[in-house]
PDB file of C-alpha atoms in Angstrom:
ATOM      1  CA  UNK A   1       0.000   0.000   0.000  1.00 64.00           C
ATOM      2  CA  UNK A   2       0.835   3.373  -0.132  1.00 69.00           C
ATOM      3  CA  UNK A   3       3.587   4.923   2.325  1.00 88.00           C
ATOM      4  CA  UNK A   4       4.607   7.608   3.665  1.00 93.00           C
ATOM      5  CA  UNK A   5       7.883   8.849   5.223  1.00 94.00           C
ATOM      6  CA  UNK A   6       8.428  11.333   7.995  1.00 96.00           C
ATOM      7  CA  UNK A   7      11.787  12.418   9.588  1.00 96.00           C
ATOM      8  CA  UNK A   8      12.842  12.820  12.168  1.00 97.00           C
ATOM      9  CA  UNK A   9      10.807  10.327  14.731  1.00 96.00           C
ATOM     10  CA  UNK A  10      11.999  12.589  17.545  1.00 97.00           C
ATOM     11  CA  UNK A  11      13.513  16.050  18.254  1.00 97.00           C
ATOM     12  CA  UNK A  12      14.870  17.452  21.047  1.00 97.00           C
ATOM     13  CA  UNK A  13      15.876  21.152  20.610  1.00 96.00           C
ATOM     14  CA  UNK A  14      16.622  24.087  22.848  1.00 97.00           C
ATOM     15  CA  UNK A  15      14.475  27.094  22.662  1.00 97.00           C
ATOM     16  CA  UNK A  16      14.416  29.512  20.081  1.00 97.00           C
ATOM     17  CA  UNK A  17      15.990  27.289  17.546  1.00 97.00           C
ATOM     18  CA  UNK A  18      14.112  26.030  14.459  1.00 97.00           C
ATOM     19  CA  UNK A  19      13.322  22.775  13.391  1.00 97.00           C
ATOM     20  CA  UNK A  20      12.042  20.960  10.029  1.00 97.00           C
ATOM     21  CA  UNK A  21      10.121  18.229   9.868  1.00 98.00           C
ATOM     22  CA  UNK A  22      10.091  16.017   6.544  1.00 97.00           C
ATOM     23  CA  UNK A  23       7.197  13.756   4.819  1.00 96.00           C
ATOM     24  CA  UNK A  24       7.887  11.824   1.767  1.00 94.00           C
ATOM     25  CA  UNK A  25       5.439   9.946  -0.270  1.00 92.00           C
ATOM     26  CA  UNK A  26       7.456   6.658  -1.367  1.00 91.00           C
ATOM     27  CA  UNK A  27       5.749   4.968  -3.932  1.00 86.00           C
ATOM     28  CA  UNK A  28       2.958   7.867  -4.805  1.00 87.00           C
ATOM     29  CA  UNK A  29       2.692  11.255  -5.928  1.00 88.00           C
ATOM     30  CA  UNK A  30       1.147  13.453  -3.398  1.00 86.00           C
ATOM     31  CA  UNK A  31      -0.244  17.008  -5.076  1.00 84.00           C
ATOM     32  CA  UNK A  32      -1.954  17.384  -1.622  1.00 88.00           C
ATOM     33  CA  UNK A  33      -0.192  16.963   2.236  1.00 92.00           C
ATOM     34  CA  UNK A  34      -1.668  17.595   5.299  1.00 94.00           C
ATOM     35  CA  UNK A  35       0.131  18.569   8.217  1.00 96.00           C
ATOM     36  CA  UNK A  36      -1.865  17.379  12.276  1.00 96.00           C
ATOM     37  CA  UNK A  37      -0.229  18.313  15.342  1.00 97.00           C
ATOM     38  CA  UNK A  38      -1.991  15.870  18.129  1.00 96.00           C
ATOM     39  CA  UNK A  39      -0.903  17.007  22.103  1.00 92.00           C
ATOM     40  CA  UNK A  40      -0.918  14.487  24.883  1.00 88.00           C
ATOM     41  CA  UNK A  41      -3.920  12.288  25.009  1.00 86.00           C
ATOM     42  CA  UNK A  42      -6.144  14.768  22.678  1.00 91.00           C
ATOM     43  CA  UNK A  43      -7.174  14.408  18.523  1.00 93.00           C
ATOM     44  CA  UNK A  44      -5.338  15.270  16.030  1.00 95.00           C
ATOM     45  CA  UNK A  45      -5.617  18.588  14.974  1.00 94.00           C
ATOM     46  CA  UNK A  46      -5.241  19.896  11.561  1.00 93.00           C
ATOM     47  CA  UNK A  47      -2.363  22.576  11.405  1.00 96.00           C
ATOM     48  CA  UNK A  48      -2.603  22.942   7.580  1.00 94.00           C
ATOM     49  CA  UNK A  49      -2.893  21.617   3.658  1.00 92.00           C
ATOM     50  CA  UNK A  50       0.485  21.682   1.531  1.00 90.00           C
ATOM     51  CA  UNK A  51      -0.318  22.115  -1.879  1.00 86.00           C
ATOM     52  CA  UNK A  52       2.908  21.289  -4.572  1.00 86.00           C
ATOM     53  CA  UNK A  53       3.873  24.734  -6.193  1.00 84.00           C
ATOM     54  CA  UNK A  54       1.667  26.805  -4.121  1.00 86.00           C
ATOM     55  CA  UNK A  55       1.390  28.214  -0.656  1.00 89.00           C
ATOM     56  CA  UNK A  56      -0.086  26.286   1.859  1.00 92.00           C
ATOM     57  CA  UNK A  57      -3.648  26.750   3.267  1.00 93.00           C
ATOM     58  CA  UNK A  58      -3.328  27.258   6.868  1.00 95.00           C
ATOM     59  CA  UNK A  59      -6.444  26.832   9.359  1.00 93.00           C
ATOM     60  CA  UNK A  60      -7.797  29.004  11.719  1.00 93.00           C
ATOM     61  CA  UNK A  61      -5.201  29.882  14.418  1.00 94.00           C
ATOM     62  CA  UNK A  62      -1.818  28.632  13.083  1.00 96.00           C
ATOM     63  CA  UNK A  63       0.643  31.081  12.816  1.00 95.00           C
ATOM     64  CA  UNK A  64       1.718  30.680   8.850  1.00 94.00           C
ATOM     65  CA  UNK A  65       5.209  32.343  10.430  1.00 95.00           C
ATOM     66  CA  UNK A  66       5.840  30.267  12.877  1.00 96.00           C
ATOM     67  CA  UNK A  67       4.864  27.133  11.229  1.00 97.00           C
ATOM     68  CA  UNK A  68       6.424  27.213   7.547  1.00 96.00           C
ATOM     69  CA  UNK A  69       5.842  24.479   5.095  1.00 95.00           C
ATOM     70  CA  UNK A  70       7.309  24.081   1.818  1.00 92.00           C
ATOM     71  CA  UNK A  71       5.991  21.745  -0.662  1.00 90.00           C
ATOM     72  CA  UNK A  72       8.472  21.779  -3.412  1.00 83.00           C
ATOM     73  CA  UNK A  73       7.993  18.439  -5.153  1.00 89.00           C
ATOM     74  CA  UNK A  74       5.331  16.010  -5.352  1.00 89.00           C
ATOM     75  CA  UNK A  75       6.799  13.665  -3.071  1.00 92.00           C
ATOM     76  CA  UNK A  76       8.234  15.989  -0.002  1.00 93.00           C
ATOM     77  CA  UNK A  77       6.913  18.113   2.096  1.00 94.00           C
ATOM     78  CA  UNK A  78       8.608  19.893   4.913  1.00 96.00           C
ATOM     79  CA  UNK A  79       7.529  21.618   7.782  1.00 97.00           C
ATOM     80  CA  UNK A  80       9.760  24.078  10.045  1.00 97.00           C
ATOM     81  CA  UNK A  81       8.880  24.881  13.292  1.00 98.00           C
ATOM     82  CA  UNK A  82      11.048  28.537  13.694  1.00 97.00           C
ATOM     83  CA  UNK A  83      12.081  29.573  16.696  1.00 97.00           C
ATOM     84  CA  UNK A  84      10.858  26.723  18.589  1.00 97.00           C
ATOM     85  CA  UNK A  85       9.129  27.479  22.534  1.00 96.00           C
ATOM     86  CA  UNK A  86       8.168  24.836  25.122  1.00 96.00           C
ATOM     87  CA  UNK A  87       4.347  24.962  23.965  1.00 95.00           C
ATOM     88  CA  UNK A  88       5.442  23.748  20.867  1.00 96.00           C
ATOM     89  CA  UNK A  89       6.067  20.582  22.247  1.00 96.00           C
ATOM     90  CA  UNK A  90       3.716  18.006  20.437  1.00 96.00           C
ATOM     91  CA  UNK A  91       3.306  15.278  18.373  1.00 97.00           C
ATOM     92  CA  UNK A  92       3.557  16.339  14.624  1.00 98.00           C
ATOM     93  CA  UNK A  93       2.431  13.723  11.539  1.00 96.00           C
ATOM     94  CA  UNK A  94       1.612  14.534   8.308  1.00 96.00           C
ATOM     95  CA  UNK A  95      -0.413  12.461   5.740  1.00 94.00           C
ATOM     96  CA  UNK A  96      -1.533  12.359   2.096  1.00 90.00           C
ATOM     97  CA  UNK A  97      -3.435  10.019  -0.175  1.00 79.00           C
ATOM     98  CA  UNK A  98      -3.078   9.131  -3.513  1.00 73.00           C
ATOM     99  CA  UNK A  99      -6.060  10.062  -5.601  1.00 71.00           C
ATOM    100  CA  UNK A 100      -9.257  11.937  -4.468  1.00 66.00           C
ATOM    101  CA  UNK A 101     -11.740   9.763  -1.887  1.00 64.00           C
ATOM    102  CA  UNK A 102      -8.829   7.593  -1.337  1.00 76.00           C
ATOM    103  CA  UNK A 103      -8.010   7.412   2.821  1.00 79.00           C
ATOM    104  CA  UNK A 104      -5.392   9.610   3.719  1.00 85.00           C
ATOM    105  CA  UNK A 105      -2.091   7.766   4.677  1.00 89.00           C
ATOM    106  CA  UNK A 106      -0.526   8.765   7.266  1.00 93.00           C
ATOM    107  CA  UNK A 107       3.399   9.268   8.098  1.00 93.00           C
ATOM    108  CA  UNK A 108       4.892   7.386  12.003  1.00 94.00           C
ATOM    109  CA  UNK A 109       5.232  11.489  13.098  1.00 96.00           C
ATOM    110  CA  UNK A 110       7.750  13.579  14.996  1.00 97.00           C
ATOM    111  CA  UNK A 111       7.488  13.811  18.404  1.00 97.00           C
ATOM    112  CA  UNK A 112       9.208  17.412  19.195  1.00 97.00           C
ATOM    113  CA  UNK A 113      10.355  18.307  22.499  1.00 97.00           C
ATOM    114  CA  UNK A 114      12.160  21.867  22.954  1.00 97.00           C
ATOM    115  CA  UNK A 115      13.821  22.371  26.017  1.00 96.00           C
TER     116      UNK A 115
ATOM    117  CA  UNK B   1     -19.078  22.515   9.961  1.00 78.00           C
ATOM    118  CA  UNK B   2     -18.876  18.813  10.146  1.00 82.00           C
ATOM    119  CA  UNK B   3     -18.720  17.621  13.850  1.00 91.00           C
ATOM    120  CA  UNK B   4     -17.456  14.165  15.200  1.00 96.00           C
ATOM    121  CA  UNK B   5     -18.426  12.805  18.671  1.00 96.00           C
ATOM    122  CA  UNK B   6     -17.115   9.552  20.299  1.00 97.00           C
ATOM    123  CA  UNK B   7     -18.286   9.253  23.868  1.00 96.00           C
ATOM    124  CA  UNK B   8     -16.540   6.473  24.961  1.00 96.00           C
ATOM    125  CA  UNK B   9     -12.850   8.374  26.545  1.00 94.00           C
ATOM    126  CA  UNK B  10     -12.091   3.909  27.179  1.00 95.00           C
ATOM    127  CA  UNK B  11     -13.304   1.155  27.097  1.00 96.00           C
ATOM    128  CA  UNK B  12     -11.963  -2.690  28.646  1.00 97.00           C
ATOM    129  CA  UNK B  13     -12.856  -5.631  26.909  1.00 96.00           C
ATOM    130  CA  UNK B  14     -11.827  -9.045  27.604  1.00 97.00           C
ATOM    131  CA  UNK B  15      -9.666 -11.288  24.759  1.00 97.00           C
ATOM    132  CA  UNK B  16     -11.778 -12.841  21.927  1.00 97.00           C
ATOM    133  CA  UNK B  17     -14.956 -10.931  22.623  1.00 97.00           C
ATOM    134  CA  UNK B  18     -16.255  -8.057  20.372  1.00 97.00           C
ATOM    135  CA  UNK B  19     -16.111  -4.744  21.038  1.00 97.00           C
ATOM    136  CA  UNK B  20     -18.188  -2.070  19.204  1.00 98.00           C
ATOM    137  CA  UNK B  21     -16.908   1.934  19.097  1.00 98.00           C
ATOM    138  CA  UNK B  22     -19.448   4.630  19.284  1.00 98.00           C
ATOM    139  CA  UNK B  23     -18.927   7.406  16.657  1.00 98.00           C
ATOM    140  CA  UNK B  24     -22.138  10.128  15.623  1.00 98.00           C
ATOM    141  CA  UNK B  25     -21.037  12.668  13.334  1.00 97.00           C
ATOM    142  CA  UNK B  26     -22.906  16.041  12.194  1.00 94.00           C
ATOM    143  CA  UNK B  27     -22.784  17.577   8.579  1.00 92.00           C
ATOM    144  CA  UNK B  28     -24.948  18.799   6.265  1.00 90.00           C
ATOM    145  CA  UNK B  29     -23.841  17.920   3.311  1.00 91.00           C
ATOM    146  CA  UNK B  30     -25.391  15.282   1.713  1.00 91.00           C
ATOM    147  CA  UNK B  31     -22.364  13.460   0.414  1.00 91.00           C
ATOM    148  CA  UNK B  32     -19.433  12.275   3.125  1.00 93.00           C
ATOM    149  CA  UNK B  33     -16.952   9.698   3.769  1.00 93.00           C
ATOM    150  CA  UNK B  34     -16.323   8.121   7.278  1.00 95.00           C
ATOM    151  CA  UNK B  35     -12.997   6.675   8.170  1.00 95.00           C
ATOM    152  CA  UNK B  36     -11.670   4.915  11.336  1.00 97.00           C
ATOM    153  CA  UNK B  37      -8.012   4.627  12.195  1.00 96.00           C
ATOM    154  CA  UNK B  38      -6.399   2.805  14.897  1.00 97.00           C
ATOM    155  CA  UNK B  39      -3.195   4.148  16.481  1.00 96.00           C
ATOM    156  CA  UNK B  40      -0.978   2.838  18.905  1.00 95.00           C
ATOM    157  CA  UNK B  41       0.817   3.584  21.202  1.00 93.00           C
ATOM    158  CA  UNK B  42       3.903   3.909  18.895  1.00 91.00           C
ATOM    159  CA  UNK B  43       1.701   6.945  17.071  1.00 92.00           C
ATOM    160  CA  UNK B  44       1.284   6.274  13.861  1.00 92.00           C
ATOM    161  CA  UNK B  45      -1.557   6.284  12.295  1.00 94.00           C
ATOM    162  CA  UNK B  46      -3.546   3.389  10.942  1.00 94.00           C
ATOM    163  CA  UNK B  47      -6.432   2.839   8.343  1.00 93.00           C
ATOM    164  CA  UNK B  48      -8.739   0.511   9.255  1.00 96.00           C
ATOM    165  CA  UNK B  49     -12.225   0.903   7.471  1.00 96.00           C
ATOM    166  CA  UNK B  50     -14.157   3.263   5.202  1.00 95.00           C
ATOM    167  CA  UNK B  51     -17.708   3.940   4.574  1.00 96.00           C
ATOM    168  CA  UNK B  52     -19.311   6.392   1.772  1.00 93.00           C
ATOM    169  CA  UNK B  53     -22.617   8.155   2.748  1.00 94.00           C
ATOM    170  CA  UNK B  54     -24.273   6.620  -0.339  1.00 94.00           C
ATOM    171  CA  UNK B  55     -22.702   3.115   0.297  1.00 93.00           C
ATOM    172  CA  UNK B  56     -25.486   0.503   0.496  1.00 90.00           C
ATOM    173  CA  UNK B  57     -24.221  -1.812   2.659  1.00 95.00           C
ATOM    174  CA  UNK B  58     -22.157  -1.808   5.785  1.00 96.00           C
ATOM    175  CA  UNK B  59     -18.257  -1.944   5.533  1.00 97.00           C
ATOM    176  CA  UNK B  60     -16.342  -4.539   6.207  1.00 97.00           C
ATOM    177  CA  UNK B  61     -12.859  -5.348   6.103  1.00 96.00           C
ATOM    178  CA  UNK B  62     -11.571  -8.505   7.691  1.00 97.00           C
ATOM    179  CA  UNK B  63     -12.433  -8.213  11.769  1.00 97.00           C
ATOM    180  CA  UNK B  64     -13.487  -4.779  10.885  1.00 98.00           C
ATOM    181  CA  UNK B  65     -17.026  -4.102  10.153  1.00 98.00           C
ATOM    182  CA  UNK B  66     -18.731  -0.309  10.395  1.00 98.00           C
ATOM    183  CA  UNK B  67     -22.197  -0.407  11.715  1.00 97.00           C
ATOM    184  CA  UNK B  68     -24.020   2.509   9.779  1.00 97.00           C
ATOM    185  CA  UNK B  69     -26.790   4.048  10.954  1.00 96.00           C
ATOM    186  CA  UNK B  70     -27.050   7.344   8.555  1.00 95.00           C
ATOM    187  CA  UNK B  71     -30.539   8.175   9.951  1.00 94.00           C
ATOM    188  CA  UNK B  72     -29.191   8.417  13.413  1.00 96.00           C
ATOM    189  CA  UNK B  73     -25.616   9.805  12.155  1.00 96.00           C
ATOM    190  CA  UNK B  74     -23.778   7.160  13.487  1.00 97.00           C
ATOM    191  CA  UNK B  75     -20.646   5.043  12.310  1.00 98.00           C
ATOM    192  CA  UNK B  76     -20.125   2.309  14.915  1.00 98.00           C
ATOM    193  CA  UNK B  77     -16.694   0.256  14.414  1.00 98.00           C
ATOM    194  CA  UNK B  78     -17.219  -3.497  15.482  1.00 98.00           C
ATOM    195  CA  UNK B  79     -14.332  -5.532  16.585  1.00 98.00           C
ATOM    196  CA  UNK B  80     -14.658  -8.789  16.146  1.00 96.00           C
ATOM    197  CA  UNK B  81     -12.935 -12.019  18.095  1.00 96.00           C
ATOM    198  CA  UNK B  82     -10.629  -9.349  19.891  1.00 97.00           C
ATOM    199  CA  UNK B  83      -7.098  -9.715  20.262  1.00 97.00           C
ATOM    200  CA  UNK B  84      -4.204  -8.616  22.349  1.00 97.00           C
ATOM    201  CA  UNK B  85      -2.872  -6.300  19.599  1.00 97.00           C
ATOM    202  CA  UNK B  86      -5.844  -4.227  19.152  1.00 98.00           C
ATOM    203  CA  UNK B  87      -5.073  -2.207  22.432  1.00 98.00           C
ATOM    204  CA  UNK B  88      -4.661   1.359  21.122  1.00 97.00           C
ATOM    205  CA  UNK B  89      -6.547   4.222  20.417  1.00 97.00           C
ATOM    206  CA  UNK B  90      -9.023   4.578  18.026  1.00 98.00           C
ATOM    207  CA  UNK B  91     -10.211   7.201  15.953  1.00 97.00           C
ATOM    208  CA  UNK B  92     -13.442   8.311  14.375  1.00 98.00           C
ATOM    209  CA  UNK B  93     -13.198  11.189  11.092  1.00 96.00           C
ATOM    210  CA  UNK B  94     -14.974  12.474   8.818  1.00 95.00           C
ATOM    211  CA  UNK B  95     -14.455  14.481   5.477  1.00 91.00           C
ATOM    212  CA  UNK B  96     -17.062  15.748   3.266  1.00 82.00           C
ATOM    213  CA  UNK B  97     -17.355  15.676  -0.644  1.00 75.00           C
ATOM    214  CA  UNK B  98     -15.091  18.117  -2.393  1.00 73.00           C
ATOM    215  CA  UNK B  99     -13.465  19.122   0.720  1.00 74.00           C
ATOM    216  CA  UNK B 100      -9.696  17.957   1.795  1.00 77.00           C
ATOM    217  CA  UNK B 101      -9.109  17.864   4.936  1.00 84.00           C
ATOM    218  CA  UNK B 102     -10.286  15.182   7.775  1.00 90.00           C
ATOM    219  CA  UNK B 103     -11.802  16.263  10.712  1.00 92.00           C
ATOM    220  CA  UNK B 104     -11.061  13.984  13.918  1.00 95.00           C
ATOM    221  CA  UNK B 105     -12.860  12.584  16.978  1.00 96.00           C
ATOM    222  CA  UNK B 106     -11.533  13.061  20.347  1.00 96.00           C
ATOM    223  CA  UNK B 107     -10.549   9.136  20.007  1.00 97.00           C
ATOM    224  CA  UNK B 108     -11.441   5.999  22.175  1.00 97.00           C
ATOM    225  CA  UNK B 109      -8.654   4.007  23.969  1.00 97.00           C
ATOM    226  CA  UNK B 110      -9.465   0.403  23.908  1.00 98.00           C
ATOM    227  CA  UNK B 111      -7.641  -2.241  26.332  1.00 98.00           C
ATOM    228  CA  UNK B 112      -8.236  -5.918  25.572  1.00 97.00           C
ATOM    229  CA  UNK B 113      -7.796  -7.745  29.047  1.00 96.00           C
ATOM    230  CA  UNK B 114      -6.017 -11.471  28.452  1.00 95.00           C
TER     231      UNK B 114
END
């Protein structure tokens, strides 16, 4: 089936240092990425939709600064977490699917802990 | 908006019996898809079952099996002959026609007692 990659599994960095996230499609082209931040024993929450060649669509509340994502190709998508804080802490996974209707597949995500 | 609900914050079921998830959902759009996904405790995220909101008949995929109700908005997941392995969370979503993005329930965490 259809895979994605994400890297790295887990971050540790100090405050106020930046930190990028990567999700690769390996056997699929993915126009479309999604990027879910999920905190300790809560639902995922959708941070924001990478679209290849274009800016990303952010949802309500994300700070499109702060949380940068670059979708350069059709298989990667990278997300950067700039100058990192404590609440930032959180589990981070991105996902994408292969054609329209299909379910979304889902990357292992980063678990990001800044210090 | 679309809206999904699960009630049940855990649930403890002994080995080899069945287990069913609750899951209502709210839209208004006429054409949806509902997805489960299972993940443990490792985090990633697992696809376990779909069903279309013009699908006929239930879902079913191996011990998997989707009890819709579209009437009463709901999207049950039934676990059949339990096992061990299927301690983990699980995850109700939904994602309308046309639209991109998934929206999550707050999740379920399942325990299967031996």
């Amino acid at each position: 089936g259809a895979v994605v990659s994400q890297h790295p599994s887990r971050v540790i960095c100090k405050s106020g240092t930046s930190v990028k996230i990567e999700c690769r499609s390996l056997d699929f082209q993915a126009t479309t990425m999604f990027w879910y931040r999920q905190f300790p024993k809560q639902s995922l929450m959708l941070m924001a939709t990478s679209n290849e060649g274009s800016k990303a669509t952010y949802e309500q509340g994300v700070e499109k600064d702060k949380f940068l994502i670059n979708h350069a190709s059709l298989t990667l998508s990278t997300l950067t977490v700039t100058s990192a804080h404590p609440e930032d802490s959180s589990f981070y996974i991105c996902s994408a699917r292969t054609v329209n209707n299909s379910p979304l597949h889902f990357g292992n995500g980063t678990r990001l802990t800044v210090t | 908006a679309q809206k999904i609900t699960q009630t049940q914050p855990g649930m403890f079921v002994q080995e080899k019996e069945a287990v069913t998830l609750d899951c209502t959902y709210d839209t208004s759009d006429p054409s949806y898809g509902l997805f489960w996904y299972k993940q443990p405790s490792s985090g990633e995220m697992i696809f376990l079952i779909y069903q279309g909101s013009y699908d006929q008949q239930n879902a079913t995929e191996g011990r998997y099996s989707l009890n819709f109700q579209k009437a009463r908005k709901s999207a049950n997941l039934v676990i059949s002959a339990s096992q061990l392995g299927d301690s983990a969370m699980y995850f109700c979503a939904i994602r309308i026609q046309g639209a991109q993005k998934l929206v999550f329930g707050q999740g379920t965490r399942l325990t299967i007692n031996p």
